[in-house]
mmCIF file with all atom_site columns, C-alpha atoms in Angstrom:
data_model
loop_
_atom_site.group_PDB
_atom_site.id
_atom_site.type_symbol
_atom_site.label_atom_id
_atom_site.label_alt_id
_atom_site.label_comp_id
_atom_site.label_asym_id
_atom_site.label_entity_id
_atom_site.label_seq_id
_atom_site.pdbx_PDB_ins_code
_atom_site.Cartn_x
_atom_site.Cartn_y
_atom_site.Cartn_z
_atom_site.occupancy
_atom_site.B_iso_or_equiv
_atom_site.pdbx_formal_charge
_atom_site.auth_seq_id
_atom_site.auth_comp_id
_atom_site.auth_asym_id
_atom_site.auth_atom_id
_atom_site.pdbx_PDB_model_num
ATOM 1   C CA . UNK E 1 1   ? 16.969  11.309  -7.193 1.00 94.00 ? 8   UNK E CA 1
ATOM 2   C CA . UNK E 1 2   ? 19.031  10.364  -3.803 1.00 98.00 ? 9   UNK E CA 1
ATOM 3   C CA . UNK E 1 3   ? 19.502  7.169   -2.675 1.00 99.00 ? 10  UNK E CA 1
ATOM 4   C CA . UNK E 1 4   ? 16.824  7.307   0.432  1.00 98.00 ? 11  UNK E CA 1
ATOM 5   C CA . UNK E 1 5   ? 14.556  8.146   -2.526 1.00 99.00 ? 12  UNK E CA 1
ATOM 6   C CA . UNK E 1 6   ? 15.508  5.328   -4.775 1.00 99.00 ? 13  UNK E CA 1
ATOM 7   C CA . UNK E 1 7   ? 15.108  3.188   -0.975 1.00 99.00 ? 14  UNK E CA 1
ATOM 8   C CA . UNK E 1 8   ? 11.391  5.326   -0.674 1.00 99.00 ? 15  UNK E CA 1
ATOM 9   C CA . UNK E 1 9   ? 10.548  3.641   -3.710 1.00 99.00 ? 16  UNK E CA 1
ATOM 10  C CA . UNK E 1 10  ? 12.118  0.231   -2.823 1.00 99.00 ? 17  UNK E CA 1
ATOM 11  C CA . UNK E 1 11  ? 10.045  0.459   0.616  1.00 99.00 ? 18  UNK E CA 1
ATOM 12  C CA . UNK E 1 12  ? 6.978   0.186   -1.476 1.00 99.00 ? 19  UNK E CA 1
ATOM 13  C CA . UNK E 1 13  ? 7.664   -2.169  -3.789 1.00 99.00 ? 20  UNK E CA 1
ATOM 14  C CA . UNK E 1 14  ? 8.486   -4.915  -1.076 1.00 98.00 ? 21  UNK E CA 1
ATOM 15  C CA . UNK E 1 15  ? 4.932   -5.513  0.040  1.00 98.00 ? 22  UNK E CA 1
ATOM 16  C CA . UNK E 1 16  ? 4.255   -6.115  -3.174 1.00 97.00 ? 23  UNK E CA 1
ATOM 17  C CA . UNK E 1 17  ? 6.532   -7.992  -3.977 1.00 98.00 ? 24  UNK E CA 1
ATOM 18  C CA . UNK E 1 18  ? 6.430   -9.856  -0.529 1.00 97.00 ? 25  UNK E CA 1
ATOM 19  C CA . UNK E 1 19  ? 2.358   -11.065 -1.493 1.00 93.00 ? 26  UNK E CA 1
ATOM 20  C CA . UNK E 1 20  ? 3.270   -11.882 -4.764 1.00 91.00 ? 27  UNK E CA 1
ATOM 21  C CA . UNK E 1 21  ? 5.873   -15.075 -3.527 1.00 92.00 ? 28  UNK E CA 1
ATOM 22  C CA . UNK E 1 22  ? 2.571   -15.966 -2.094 1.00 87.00 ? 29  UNK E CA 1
ATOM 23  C CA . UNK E 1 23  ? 0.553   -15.269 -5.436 1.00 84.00 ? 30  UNK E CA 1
ATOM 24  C CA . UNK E 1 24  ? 3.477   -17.772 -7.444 1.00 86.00 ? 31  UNK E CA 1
ATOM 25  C CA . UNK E 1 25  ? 3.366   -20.245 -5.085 1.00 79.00 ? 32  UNK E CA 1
ATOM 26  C CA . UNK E 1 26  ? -0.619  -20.746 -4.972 1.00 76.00 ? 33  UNK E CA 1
ATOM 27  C CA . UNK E 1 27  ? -0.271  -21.489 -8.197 1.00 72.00 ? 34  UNK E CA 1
ATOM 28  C CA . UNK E 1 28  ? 0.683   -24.145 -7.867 1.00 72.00 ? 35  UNK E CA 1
ATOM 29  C CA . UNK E 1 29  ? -1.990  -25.740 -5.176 1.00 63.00 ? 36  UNK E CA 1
ATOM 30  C CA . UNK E 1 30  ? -3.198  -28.942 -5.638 1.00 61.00 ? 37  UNK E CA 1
ATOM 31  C CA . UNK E 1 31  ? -7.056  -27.800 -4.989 1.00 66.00 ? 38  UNK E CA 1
ATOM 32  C CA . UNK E 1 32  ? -8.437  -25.112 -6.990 1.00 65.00 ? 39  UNK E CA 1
ATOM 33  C CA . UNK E 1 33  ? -9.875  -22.875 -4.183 1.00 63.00 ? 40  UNK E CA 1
ATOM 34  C CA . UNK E 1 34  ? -6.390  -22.589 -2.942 1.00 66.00 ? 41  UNK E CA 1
ATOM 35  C CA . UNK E 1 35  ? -5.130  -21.063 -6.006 1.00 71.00 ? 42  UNK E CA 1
ATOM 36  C CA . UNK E 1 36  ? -5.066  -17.150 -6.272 1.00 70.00 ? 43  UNK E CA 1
ATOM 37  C CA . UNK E 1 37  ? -8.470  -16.012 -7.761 1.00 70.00 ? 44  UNK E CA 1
ATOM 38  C CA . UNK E 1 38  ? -8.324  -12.507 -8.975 1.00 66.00 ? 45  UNK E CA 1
ATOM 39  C CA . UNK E 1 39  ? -11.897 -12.061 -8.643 1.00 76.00 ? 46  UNK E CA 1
ATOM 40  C CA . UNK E 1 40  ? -11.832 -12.399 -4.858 1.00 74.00 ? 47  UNK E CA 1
ATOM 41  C CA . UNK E 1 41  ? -8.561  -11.763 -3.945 1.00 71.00 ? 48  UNK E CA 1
ATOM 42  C CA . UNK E 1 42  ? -9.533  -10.751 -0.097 1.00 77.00 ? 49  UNK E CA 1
ATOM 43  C CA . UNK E 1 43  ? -11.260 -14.500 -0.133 1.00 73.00 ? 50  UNK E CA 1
ATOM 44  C CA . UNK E 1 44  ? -8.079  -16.191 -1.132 1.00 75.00 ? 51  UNK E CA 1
ATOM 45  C CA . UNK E 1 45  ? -5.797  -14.792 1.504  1.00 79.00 ? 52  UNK E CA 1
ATOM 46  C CA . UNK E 1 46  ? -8.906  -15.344 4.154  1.00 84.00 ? 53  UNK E CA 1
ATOM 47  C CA . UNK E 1 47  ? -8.135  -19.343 3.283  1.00 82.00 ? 54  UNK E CA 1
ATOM 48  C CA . UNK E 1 48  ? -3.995  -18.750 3.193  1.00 85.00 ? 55  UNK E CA 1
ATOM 49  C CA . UNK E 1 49  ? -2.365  -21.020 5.886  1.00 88.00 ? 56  UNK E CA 1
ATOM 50  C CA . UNK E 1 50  ? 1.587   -21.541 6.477  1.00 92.00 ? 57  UNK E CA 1
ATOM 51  C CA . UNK E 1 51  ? 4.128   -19.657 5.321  1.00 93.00 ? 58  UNK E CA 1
ATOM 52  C CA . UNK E 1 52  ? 1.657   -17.867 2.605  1.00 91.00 ? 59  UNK E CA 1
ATOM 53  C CA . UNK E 1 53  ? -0.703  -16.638 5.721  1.00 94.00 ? 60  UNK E CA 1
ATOM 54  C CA . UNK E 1 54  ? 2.882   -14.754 7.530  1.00 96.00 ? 61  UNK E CA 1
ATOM 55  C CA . UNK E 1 55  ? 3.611   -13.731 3.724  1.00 95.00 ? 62  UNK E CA 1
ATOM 56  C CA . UNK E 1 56  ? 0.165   -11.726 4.314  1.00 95.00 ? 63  UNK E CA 1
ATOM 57  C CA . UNK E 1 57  ? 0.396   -10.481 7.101  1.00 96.00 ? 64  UNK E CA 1
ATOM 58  C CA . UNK E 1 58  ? 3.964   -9.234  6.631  1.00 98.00 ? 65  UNK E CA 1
ATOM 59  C CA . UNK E 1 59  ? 2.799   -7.521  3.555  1.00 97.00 ? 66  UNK E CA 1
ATOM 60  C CA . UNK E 1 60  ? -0.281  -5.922  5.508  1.00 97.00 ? 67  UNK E CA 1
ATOM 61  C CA . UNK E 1 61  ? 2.975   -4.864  7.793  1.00 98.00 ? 68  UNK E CA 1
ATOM 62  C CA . UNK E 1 62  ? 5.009   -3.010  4.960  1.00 98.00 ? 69  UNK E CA 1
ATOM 63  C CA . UNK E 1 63  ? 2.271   -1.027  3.928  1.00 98.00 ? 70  UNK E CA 1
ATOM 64  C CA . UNK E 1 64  ? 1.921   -0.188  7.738  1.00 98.00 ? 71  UNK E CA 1
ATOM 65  C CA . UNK E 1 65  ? 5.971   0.842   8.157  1.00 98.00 ? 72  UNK E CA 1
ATOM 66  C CA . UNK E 1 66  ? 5.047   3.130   4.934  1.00 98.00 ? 73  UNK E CA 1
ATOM 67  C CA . UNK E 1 67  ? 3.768   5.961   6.482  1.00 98.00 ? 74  UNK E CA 1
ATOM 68  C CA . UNK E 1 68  ? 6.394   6.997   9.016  1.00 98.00 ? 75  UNK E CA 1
ATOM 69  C CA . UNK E 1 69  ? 9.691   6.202   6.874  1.00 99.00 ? 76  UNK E CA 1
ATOM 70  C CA . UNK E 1 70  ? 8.127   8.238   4.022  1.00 99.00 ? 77  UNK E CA 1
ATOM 71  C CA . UNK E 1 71  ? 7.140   11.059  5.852  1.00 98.00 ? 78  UNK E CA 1
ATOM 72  C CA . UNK E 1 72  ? 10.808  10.970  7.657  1.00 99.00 ? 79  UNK E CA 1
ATOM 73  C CA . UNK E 1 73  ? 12.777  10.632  4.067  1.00 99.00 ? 80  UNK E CA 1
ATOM 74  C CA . UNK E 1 74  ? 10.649  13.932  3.312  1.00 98.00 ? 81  UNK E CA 1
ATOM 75  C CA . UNK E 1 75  ? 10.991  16.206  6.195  1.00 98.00 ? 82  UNK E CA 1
ATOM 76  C CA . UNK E 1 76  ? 14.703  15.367  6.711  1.00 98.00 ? 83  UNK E CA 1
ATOM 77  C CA . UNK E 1 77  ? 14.999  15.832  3.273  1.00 98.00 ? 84  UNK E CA 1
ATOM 78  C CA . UNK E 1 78  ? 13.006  19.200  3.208  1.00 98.00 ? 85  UNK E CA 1
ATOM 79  C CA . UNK E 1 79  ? 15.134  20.488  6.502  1.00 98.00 ? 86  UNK E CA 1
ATOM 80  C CA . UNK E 1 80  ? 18.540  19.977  4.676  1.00 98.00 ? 87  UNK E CA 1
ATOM 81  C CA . UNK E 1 81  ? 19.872  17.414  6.901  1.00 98.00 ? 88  UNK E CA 1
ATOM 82  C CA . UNK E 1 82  ? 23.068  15.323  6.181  1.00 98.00 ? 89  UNK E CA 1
ATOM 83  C CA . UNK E 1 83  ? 21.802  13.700  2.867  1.00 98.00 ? 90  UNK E CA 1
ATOM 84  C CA . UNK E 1 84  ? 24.512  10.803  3.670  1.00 98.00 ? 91  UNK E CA 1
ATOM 85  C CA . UNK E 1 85  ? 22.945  9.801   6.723  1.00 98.00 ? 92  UNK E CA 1
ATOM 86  C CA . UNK E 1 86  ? 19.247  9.739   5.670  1.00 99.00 ? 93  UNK E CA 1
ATOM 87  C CA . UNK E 1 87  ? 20.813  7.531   2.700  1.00 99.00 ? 94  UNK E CA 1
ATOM 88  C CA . UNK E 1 88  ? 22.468  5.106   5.112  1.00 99.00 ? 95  UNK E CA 1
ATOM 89  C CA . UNK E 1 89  ? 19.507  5.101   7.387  1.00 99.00 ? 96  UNK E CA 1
ATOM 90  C CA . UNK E 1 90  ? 17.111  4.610   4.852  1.00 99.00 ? 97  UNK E CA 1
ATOM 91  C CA . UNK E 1 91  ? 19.512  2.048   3.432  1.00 99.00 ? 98  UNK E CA 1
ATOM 92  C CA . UNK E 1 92  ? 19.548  0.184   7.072  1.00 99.00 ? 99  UNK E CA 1
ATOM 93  C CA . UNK E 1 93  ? 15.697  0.212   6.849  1.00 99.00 ? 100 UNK E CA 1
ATOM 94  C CA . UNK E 1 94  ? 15.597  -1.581  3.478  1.00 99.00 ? 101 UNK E CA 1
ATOM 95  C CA . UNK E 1 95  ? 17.581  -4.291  4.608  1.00 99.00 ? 102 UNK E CA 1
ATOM 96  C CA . UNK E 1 96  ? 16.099  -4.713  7.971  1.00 99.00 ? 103 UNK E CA 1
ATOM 97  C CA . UNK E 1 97  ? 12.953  -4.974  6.145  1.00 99.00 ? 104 UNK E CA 1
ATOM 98  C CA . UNK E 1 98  ? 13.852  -7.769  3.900  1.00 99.00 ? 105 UNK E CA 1
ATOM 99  C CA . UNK E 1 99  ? 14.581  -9.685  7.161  1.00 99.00 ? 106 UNK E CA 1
ATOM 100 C CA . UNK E 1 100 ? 12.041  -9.013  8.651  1.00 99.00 ? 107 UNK E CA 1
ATOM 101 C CA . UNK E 1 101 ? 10.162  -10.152 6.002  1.00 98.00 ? 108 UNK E CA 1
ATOM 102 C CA . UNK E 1 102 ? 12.425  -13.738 5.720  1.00 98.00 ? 109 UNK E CA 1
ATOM 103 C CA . UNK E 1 103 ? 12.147  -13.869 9.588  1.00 98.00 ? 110 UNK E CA 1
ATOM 104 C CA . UNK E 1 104 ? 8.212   -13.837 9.016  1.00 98.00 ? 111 UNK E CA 1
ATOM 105 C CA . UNK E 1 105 ? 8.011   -15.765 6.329  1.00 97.00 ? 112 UNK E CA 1
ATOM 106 C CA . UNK E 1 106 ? 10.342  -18.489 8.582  1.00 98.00 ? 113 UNK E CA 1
ATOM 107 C CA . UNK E 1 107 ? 8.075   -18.272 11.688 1.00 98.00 ? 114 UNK E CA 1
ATOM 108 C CA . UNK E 1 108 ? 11.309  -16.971 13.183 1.00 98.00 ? 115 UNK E CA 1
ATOM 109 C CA . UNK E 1 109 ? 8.663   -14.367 16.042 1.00 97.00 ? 116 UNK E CA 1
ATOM 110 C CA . UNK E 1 110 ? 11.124  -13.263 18.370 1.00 98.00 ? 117 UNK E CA 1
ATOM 111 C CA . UNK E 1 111 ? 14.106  -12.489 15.314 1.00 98.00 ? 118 UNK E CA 1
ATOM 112 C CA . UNK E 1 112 ? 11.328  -10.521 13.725 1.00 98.00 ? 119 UNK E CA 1
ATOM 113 C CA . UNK E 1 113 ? 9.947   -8.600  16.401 1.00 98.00 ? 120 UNK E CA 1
ATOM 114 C CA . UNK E 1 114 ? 13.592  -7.311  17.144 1.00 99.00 ? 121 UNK E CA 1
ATOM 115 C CA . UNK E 1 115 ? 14.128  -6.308  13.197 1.00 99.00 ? 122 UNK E CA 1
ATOM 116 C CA . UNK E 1 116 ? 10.801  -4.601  13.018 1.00 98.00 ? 123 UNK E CA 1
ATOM 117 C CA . UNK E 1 117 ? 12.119  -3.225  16.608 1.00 98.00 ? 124 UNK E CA 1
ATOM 118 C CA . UNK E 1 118 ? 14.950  -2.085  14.263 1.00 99.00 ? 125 UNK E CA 1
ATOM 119 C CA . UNK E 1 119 ? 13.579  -0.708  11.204 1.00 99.00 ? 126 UNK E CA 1
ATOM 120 C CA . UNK E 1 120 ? 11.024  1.461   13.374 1.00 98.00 ? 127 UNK E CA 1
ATOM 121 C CA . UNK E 1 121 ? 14.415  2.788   14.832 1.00 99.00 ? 128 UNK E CA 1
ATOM 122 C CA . UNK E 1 122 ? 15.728  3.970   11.538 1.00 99.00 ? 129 UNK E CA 1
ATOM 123 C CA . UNK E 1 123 ? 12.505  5.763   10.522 1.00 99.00 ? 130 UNK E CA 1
ATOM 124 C CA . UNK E 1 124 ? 12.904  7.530   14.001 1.00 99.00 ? 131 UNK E CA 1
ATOM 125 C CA . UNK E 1 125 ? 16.475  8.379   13.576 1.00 99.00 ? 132 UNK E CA 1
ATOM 126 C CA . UNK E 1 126 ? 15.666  9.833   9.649  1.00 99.00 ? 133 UNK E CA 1
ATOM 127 C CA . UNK E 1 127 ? 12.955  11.771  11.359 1.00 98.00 ? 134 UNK E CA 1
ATOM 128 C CA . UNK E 1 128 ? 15.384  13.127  13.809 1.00 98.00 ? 135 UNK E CA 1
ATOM 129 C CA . UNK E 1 129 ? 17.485  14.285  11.313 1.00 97.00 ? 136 UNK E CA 1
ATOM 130 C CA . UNK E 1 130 ? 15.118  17.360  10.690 1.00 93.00 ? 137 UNK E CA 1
#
């Protein structure tokens, strides 16, 4: 498996993983109905506020990046292209998707509108690879 793979697979997990900080935290809520409820989980995240609320909606935003880096990762993949540059590009996604998910989760708009600015830009660049 190559690297951008190993990162396809990465790319997916972080939405997951991005919901679940919110999932710990609640937890810990004073007031029951704040808690995570497993039963209604599309309740609980109607009543998230804060940081948990961004946590949602940059989760609802990884699964939306999913799509076009996949599909790149494939077809560059599938057209032979320099398998050391869809690595670092898929690499430079990763990472610009963790910060964009800490520049969400810190209300930071403007930071995280220029990461997911950046990100986007590697999936394009993979894509034009093939």
């Amino acid at each position: 498996m190559t690297f951008a793979n190993w990162c396809v697979l990465a790319a997916c997990l972080l939405p997951i993983a991005t919901i679940g900080l919110a999932k710990v935290a609640s937890a810990r809520a004073d007031q029951r109905e704040l808690r995570y409820n497993n039963r209604h989980p599309r309740a609980w995240t109607d009543r998230l506020q804060g940081w948990q609320q961004r946590a949602n909606a940059a989760q609802q935003n990884g699964w939306e990046a999913l799509p076009l880096f996949i599909a790149a990762v494939v077809l560059a993949q599938q057209a032979h292209a320099d398998q050391s540059h869809i690595d670092m590009l898929a690499a430079a996604f990763i990472v610009c998707r963790i910060l964009y998910i800490a520049a969400y989760l810190a209300n930071q708009a403007t930071l995280r509108s220029l990461i997911w600015f950046a990100a986007g830009g590697c999936s394009v660049a993979i894509l034009l690879l093939s």
